[in-house]
CSV table of C-alpha atoms in Angstrom, one decimal:
chain,number,residue,atom,x,y,z
A,11,MET,CA,3.0,-86.9,122.5
A,12,ALA,CA,5.8,-89.1,124.0
A,13,ARG,CA,8.0,-91.2,121.9
A,14,TRP,CA,9.0,-94.7,122.2
A,15,SER,CA,12.6,-94.3,121.0
A,16,ASP,CA,14.5,-92.4,117.8
A,17,GLU,CA,13.8,-95.7,115.9
A,18,MET,CA,10.1,-95.7,116.9
A,19,THR,CA,9.2,-92.0,116.2
A,20,GLY,CA,6.1,-91.7,114.2
A,21,TRP,CA,4.4,-95.0,115.6
A,22,ASN,CA,1.8,-93.2,117.2
A,23,LYS,CA,0.8,-91.2,114.0
A,24,GLU,CA,0.1,-95.1,112.6
A,25,ALA,CA,-2.6,-95.7,115.3
A,26,LEU,CA,-5.4,-94.2,113.2
A,27,ARG,CA,-8.8,-94.2,114.3
A,28,CYS,CA,-8.0,-95.3,117.9
A,29,ILE,CA,-10.7,-94.4,120.3
A,30,ALA,CA,-11.8,-96.3,123.7
A,31,VAL,CA,-12.7,-99.7,123.8
A,32,LEU,CA,-13.0,-101.4,126.8
A,33,ALA,CA,-15.6,-101.0,129.5
A,34,ALA,CA,-16.5,-100.9,132.5
A,35,ALA,CA,-9.3,-115.8,144.7
A,36,SER,CA,-10.3,-118.5,144.2
A,37,SER,CA,-9.7,-120.2,147.5
A,38,THR,CA,-7.4,-123.3,147.7
A,39,SER,CA,-8.9,-126.2,149.7
A,40,ILE,CA,-7.0,-128.7,151.7
A,41,ALA,CA,-8.2,-131.8,152.7
A,42,ALA,CA,-7.5,-132.6,156.2
A,43,SER,CA,-6.4,-136.0,156.8
A,44,GLN,CA,-6.8,-138.0,159.6
A,45,PRO,CA,-4.0,-138.3,162.1
A,46,ASP,CA,-2.3,-142.0,162.7
A,47,PRO,CA,-2.7,-143.6,165.7
A,48,ALA,CA,0.0,-142.6,168.3
A,49,ASN,CA,1.8,-146.1,168.2
A,50,ASP,CA,1.6,-146.3,164.3
A,51,PRO,CA,5.0,-145.9,163.0
A,52,ILE,CA,5.6,-142.5,160.6
A,53,VAL,CA,5.7,-143.3,157.0
A,54,VAL,CA,7.4,-141.2,154.4
A,55,GLU,CA,6.2,-141.9,150.9
A,56,GLY,CA,8.0,-140.5,147.8
A,57,GLU,CA,6.3,-138.6,145.3
A,58,ARG,CA,8.6,-139.1,142.3
A,59,GLY,CA,5.4,-139.1,139.9
A,60,ASN,CA,4.2,-135.9,141.2
A,61,ASP,CA,7.6,-134.1,141.0
A,62,GLU,CA,8.2,-135.2,137.2
A,63,ALA,CA,4.6,-133.7,136.6
A,64,ALA,CA,5.6,-130.6,138.1
A,65,ARG,CA,8.9,-130.4,136.5
A,66,LYS,CA,7.1,-130.9,133.0
A,67,GLU,CA,4.4,-128.3,133.7
A,68,ALA,CA,7.4,-125.7,134.7
A,69,ARG,CA,9.5,-126.9,131.4
A,70,SER,CA,6.1,-125.9,129.5
A,71,ALA,CA,5.3,-122.8,131.2
A,72,VAL,CA,9.0,-121.6,130.5
A,73,ARG,CA,8.7,-122.8,126.9
A,74,THR,CA,5.5,-121.2,126.4
A,75,SER,CA,6.7,-117.8,127.6
A,76,GLY,CA,9.2,-117.6,124.7
A,77,ALA,CA,11.8,-115.7,127.2
A,78,ILE,CA,14.6,-117.9,126.7
A,79,ARG,CA,15.8,-118.9,123.0
A,80,GLY,CA,18.8,-120.7,122.5
A,81,ASP,CA,21.5,-119.9,124.8
A,82,ARG,CA,21.1,-116.0,125.3
A,83,PRO,CA,20.8,-114.7,128.8
A,84,ILE,CA,17.3,-113.7,129.7
A,85,ALA,CA,16.6,-109.8,128.9
A,86,ARG,CA,15.1,-107.8,131.7
A,87,TRP,CA,14.6,-104.1,132.4
A,88,ARG,CA,17.9,-102.3,133.6
A,89,ASN,CA,16.4,-98.7,133.3
A,90,SER,CA,13.3,-97.3,134.7
A,91,LEU,CA,10.0,-97.4,132.6
A,92,CYS,CA,8.1,-94.6,131.0
A,93,VAL,CA,4.8,-96.1,129.7
A,94,SER,CA,2.6,-94.4,127.2
A,95,VAL,CA,-0.9,-95.7,126.4
A,96,ILE,CA,-2.8,-94.2,123.5
A,97,GLY,CA,-6.1,-95.2,122.0
A,98,ILE,CA,-8.2,-95.6,124.7
A,99,GLU,CA,-9.8,-93.2,127.0
A,100,GLU,CA,-10.4,-92.7,130.6
A,101,PRO,CA,-10.8,-94.5,132.9
A,102,ALA,CA,-9.7,-97.2,131.2
A,103,ARG,CA,-6.5,-95.6,130.1
A,104,THR,CA,-5.5,-95.1,133.7
A,105,MET,CA,-6.5,-98.5,134.7
A,106,VAL,CA,-4.1,-99.8,132.3
A,107,MET,CA,-1.5,-97.5,133.5
A,108,ASP,CA,-1.8,-98.4,137.2
A,109,ARG,CA,-2.0,-102.1,136.7
A,110,ILE,CA,1.5,-102.0,135.0
A,111,SER,CA,2.8,-99.5,137.7
A,112,ALA,CA,1.8,-102.0,140.5
A,113,HIS,CA,3.4,-104.8,139.0
A,114,ALA,CA,6.5,-102.9,138.2
A,115,ARG,CA,6.7,-101.7,141.6
A,116,LYS,CA,6.6,-104.8,143.0
A,117,LEU,CA,9.4,-106.3,141.2
A,118,ASP,CA,11.4,-103.1,142.4
A,119,LEU,CA,11.2,-101.2,138.8
A,120,GLU,CA,11.1,-97.5,138.8
A,121,ILE,CA,8.5,-95.8,136.8
A,122,GLU,CA,8.7,-92.3,135.1
A,123,ASP,CA,6.1,-89.5,135.0
A,124,SER,CA,4.9,-90.1,131.3
A,125,SER,CA,4.2,-86.1,130.8
A,126,SER,CA,8.1,-85.6,131.1
A,127,CYS,CA,10.0,-88.9,129.9
A,128,THR,CA,11.0,-90.4,126.7
A,129,THR,CA,8.6,-93.3,126.4
A,130,ASN,CA,10.1,-96.9,126.2
A,131,VAL,CA,7.0,-98.6,126.5
A,132,ASN,CA,4.4,-97.7,124.2
A,133,ILE,CA,1.0,-99.4,124.2
A,134,ALA,CA,-1.4,-98.6,121.4
A,135,PHE,CA,-5.2,-99.6,121.2
A,136,SER,CA,-6.3,-99.7,117.4
A,137,PHE,CA,-8.9,-100.6,115.3
A,138,ASP,CA,-6.4,-101.4,112.5
A,139,ALA,CA,-3.8,-103.3,114.6
A,140,VAL,CA,-2.7,-105.2,111.2
A,141,ARG,CA,-2.2,-101.9,109.3
A,142,LEU,CA,-0.3,-100.4,112.2
A,143,VAL,CA,2.2,-103.3,112.3
A,144,ASP,CA,2.4,-103.4,108.6
A,145,ALA,CA,3.4,-99.7,108.2
A,146,THR,CA,5.9,-99.9,110.9
A,147,ARG,CA,7.4,-103.0,109.3
A,148,SER,CA,7.4,-101.1,105.8
A,149,ARG,CA,8.9,-98.0,107.3
A,150,ARG,CA,11.5,-99.6,109.9
A,151,PRO,CA,12.1,-103.3,109.1
A,152,ARG,CA,14.9,-103.3,111.6
A,153,SER,CA,12.6,-102.8,114.4
A,154,PHE,CA,11.5,-106.3,114.1
A,155,ALA,CA,15.2,-107.8,113.8
A,156,GLU,CA,14.5,-109.5,117.2
A,157,VAL,CA,11.5,-111.0,116.7
A,158,PRO,CA,11.6,-115.0,116.6
A,159,GLY,CA,10.3,-116.9,113.4
A,160,PHE,CA,7.7,-118.6,115.5
A,161,TYR,CA,6.1,-115.2,116.7
A,162,GLU,CA,5.7,-114.1,113.0
A,163,GLU,CA,2.5,-115.4,112.6
A,164,VAL,CA,1.2,-113.8,115.5
A,165,LEU,CA,2.9,-110.6,115.1
A,166,PHE,CA,2.2,-110.0,111.2
A,167,GLY,CA,-0.9,-111.9,111.1
A,168,GLU,CA,-4.5,-110.8,111.4
A,169,SER,CA,-6.0,-112.8,114.5
A,170,ALA,CA,-3.8,-111.7,117.3
A,171,PRO,CA,-5.7,-109.4,120.0
A,172,VAL,CA,-2.2,-108.4,121.5
A,173,ARG,CA,1.1,-108.5,120.2
A,174,ALA,CA,4.5,-107.3,121.1
A,175,TRP,CA,8.0,-106.9,120.3
A,176,TYR,CA,11.0,-105.4,122.1
A,177,ARG,CA,14.5,-104.1,121.2
A,178,THR,CA,17.3,-105.2,123.7
A,179,GLY,CA,20.7,-104.6,124.0
A,180,TRP,CA,23.8,-105.9,125.5
A,181,ARG,CA,25.5,-104.6,128.7
A,182,ASP,CA,28.7,-105.7,130.8
A,183,ARG,CA,28.6,-108.0,133.7
A,184,MET,CA,27.6,-105.2,136.2
A,185,GLY,CA,24.6,-104.1,133.9
A,186,ARG,CA,26.4,-101.1,132.6
A,187,GLN,CA,26.0,-100.1,129.0
A,188,ALA,CA,28.6,-101.0,126.6
A,189,ILE,CA,29.6,-97.5,125.0
A,190,GLY,CA,29.8,-97.8,121.1
A,191,GLN,CA,28.7,-101.3,121.4
A,192,GLN,CA,27.5,-102.6,117.9
A,193,PRO,CA,24.4,-104.7,117.4
A,194,ALA,CA,25.0,-108.1,115.4
A,195,SER,CA,23.3,-106.5,112.4
A,196,VAL,CA,25.9,-103.6,112.2
A,197,THR,CA,29.0,-104.1,110.2
A,198,MET,CA,32.1,-103.6,112.4
A,199,ASP,CA,33.3,-100.3,110.5
A,200,SER,CA,32.6,-97.7,112.8
A,201,VAL,CA,35.4,-95.8,114.5
A,202,SER,CA,33.2,-96.0,117.9
A,203,TRP,CA,33.5,-99.9,117.8
A,204,SER,CA,34.4,-100.6,121.5
A,205,GLY,CA,35.7,-104.1,121.4
A,206,MET,CA,32.5,-106.3,121.7
A,207,LEU,CA,31.5,-108.5,118.7
A,208,PRO,CA,28.6,-110.7,118.4
A,209,ASN,CA,29.0,-114.3,119.3
A,210,LYS,CA,26.7,-117.2,119.0
A,211,ASP,CA,23.0,-116.3,119.9
A,212,ASP,CA,24.2,-112.6,119.5
A,213,ALA,CA,26.3,-113.1,122.9
A,214,PRO,CA,29.3,-110.6,122.9
A,215,ILE,CA,32.8,-111.6,122.7
A,216,THR,CA,34.7,-109.2,125.4
A,217,THR,CA,38.0,-108.6,126.7
A,218,GLY,CA,36.7,-109.8,130.1
A,219,GLN,CA,38.3,-112.6,132.0
A,220,PHE,CA,35.5,-115.2,132.2
A,221,SER,CA,35.3,-118.1,129.8
A,222,SER,CA,32.8,-120.3,130.9
A,223,ARG,CA,29.6,-122.3,129.9
A,224,VAL,CA,28.0,-121.2,132.7
A,225,GLN,CA,28.8,-117.5,133.2
A,226,THR,CA,28.9,-114.7,130.4
A,227,ASP,CA,31.0,-111.6,130.0
A,228,GLY,CA,27.8,-109.9,129.3
A,229,THR,CA,23.7,-109.4,130.2
A,230,ARG,CA,21.1,-108.3,128.1
A,231,ALA,CA,18.5,-105.5,128.9
A,232,ILE,CA,15.3,-104.6,127.5
A,233,GLU,CA,15.5,-101.1,126.1
A,234,ALA,CA,12.1,-100.6,124.3
A,235,ALA,CA,8.9,-102.3,124.1
A,236,MET,CA,6.0,-101.8,121.9
A,237,ILE,CA,2.5,-103.5,122.7
A,238,ILE,CA,-0.7,-103.3,120.2
A,239,VAL,CA,-3.9,-104.4,121.4
A,240,ASP,CA,-6.5,-104.8,118.4
A,241,ARG,CA,-9.7,-103.3,119.7
A,242,ASP,CA,-12.1,-105.3,117.8
A,243,LEU,CA,-10.6,-108.4,119.1
A,244,ALA,CA,-10.6,-107.3,122.6
A,245,ALA,CA,-14.1,-106.1,122.7
A,246,GLY,CA,-15.9,-107.6,125.5
A,247,TYR,CA,-13.0,-108.1,127.7
A,248,GLU,CA,-12.6,-106.7,131.0
A,249,VAL,CA,-10.1,-103.8,131.4
A,250,ASP,CA,-8.0,-105.3,134.2
A,251,LEU,CA,-7.7,-108.5,132.6
A,252,VAL,CA,-6.3,-107.1,129.3
A,253,ALA,CA,-4.3,-104.7,131.5
A,254,ASP,CA,-2.5,-107.9,133.3
A,255,LEU,CA,-1.8,-109.3,129.8
A,256,ILE,CA,-0.2,-105.9,128.7
A,257,ALA,CA,1.8,-105.7,131.9
A,258,LEU,CA,3.2,-109.3,131.6
A,259,HIS,CA,4.5,-108.1,127.9
A,260,ALA,CA,5.7,-105.0,129.2
A,261,LEU,CA,7.8,-106.3,131.9
A,262,ALA,CA,9.4,-109.3,130.4
A,263,GLU,CA,10.9,-110.0,126.9
A,264,ILE,CA,7.7,-112.4,126.4
A,265,TYR,CA,7.0,-114.2,122.9
A,266,PRO,CA,4.3,-116.6,123.6
A,267,ARG,CA,3.7,-119.8,122.0
A,268,ASP,CA,1.2,-122.8,122.9
A,269,VAL,CA,-0.6,-120.5,125.1
A,270,ALA,CA,-3.8,-122.4,125.3
A,271,ARG,CA,-2.1,-125.3,127.3
A,272,ASP,CA,-2.2,-123.5,130.3
A,273,SER,CA,-5.7,-122.0,130.7
A,274,ALA,CA,-4.8,-120.2,134.1
A,275,SER,CA,-2.1,-117.9,132.7
A,276,ILE,CA,-2.9,-114.7,131.6
A,277,LEU,CA,-1.4,-115.3,128.2
A,278,ALA,CA,-4.5,-117.4,127.6
A,279,LEU,CA,-7.0,-115.0,128.0
A,280,PHE,CA,-8.3,-115.2,124.5
A,281,ASP,CA,-7.5,-118.7,123.6
A,282,ALA,CA,-8.8,-120.6,126.8
A,283,PRO,CA,-12.3,-122.1,126.6
A,284,ALA,CA,-15.2,-119.8,127.7
A,285,ASP,CA,-15.8,-121.6,131.2
A,286,ARG,CA,-11.9,-121.7,132.1
A,287,LYS,CA,-10.7,-118.0,131.4
A,288,PRO,CA,-8.0,-116.8,133.7
A,289,ARG,CA,-9.0,-114.4,136.1
A,290,GLY,CA,-6.0,-112.3,136.3
A,291,MET,CA,-2.2,-112.8,136.1
A,292,SER,CA,-1.8,-116.5,137.5
A,293,GLU,CA,0.8,-117.2,140.5
A,294,CYS,CA,2.8,-118.9,137.5
A,295,ASP,CA,2.6,-115.7,135.5
A,296,TRP,CA,3.8,-113.8,138.3
A,297,MET,CA,6.5,-116.2,139.7
A,298,LEU,CA,7.8,-116.3,136.3
A,299,LEU,CA,8.3,-112.3,136.4
A,300,GLN,CA,9.8,-112.6,140.1
A,301,GLU,CA,12.4,-115.2,139.0
A,302,ILE,CA,13.2,-113.6,135.9
A,303,TYR,CA,14.2,-110.3,137.9
A,304,ALA,CA,16.0,-112.6,140.4
A,305,LEU,CA,18.3,-114.5,138.3
A,306,ALA,CA,21.9,-114.1,138.4
A,307,PRO,CA,22.1,-111.8,135.0
A,308,ALA,CA,25.6,-112.9,133.8
A,309,ARG,CA,24.3,-116.4,132.9
A,310,ALA,CA,23.7,-118.5,129.9
A,311,GLY,CA,20.4,-119.2,128.6
A,312,SER,CA,20.6,-122.8,129.4
A,313,MET,CA,21.2,-121.9,133.1
A,314,HIS,CA,18.5,-119.3,133.3
A,315,ARG,CA,15.9,-121.8,131.8
A,316,GLN,CA,17.2,-124.7,134.6
A,317,THR,CA,16.9,-122.2,137.3
A,318,LEU,CA,13.4,-121.0,136.3
A,319,VAL,CA,12.2,-124.6,135.9
A,320,ARG,CA,13.4,-125.6,139.1
A,321,ALA,CA,11.7,-122.7,140.8
A,322,LEU,CA,8.4,-123.0,139.2
A,323,SER,CA,8.5,-126.7,139.6
A,324,GLU,CA,8.8,-126.3,143.4
A,325,ALA,CA,6.3,-123.5,143.9
A,326,PRO,CA,3.2,-125.0,145.6
A,327,ASP,CA,0.7,-122.6,144.2
A,328,CYS,CA,2.1,-122.4,140.4
A,329,GLY,CA,-0.4,-124.0,138.1
A,330,ALA,CA,-3.2,-123.4,140.6
A,331,GLY,CA,-4.9,-120.7,138.9
A,332,ASN,CA,-4.9,-118.1,141.7
A,333,SER,CA,-4.6,-114.8,140.4
A,334,ARG,CA,-3.2,-111.7,141.9
């Protein structure tokens, strides 16, 4: 069976009693305005209130995603993806795989053949998700070193239908792996030390030439992701909707919070009122992914945050609830 990484070997063994679970645009209307008489002057009216509302919604969407914390650059995939899905039978398994692959290719990410690659995106459907997470936490507590405090209740609690965590690493400005780089949790006593030390927010101090509050000497990359779906809590939800939520987690370092504030987002799939359930990955969800992969990588987290907020606030369809 494919494995996530050396640290994650054995996770699949913890997915006890995993079997199949799931079975089975809106149009935007624009009201036409009546043209002014030919001799009337053209009047341009400002929309400062609407602009501010758009920025507020954009800031909320970025914050809700949890993709930016502190001043660390946003992490994204640099390597090709090798996806493993266990605990669910066909045709649902293929539907989940295909959904992730389709979104990944639109972001120009490569997907490897899962039968011959080492898994770095491990997705497990389980009747005992809590036990699976607890077993991993007990055996490999350092696997959760990067989980933010606000997400621990979701990850280690009993009420989350979908929970995810990640391993990331620092690379140089060009996205190349730093040979011998030490993570912040490791003491610098190894002969393989490369000259990179953890700085504030785990950013590396290097011998690079850049000293700026805007640019950084290093970039962050997602190296592995683990996503667990609670079969009992996900029962009754359409496969394609759950697959979209899994895809969003798989393609970006997402630690969502306050998800019910935007019922159009796929992040609110299990939290939105029954009459306002999302119909798939929303335009804002998709734009967030696109903008994350369009960002200049060697930038401080504050610059990434500003860029994302600006892009989302200027998008005419963001927040409209249109699904892809």
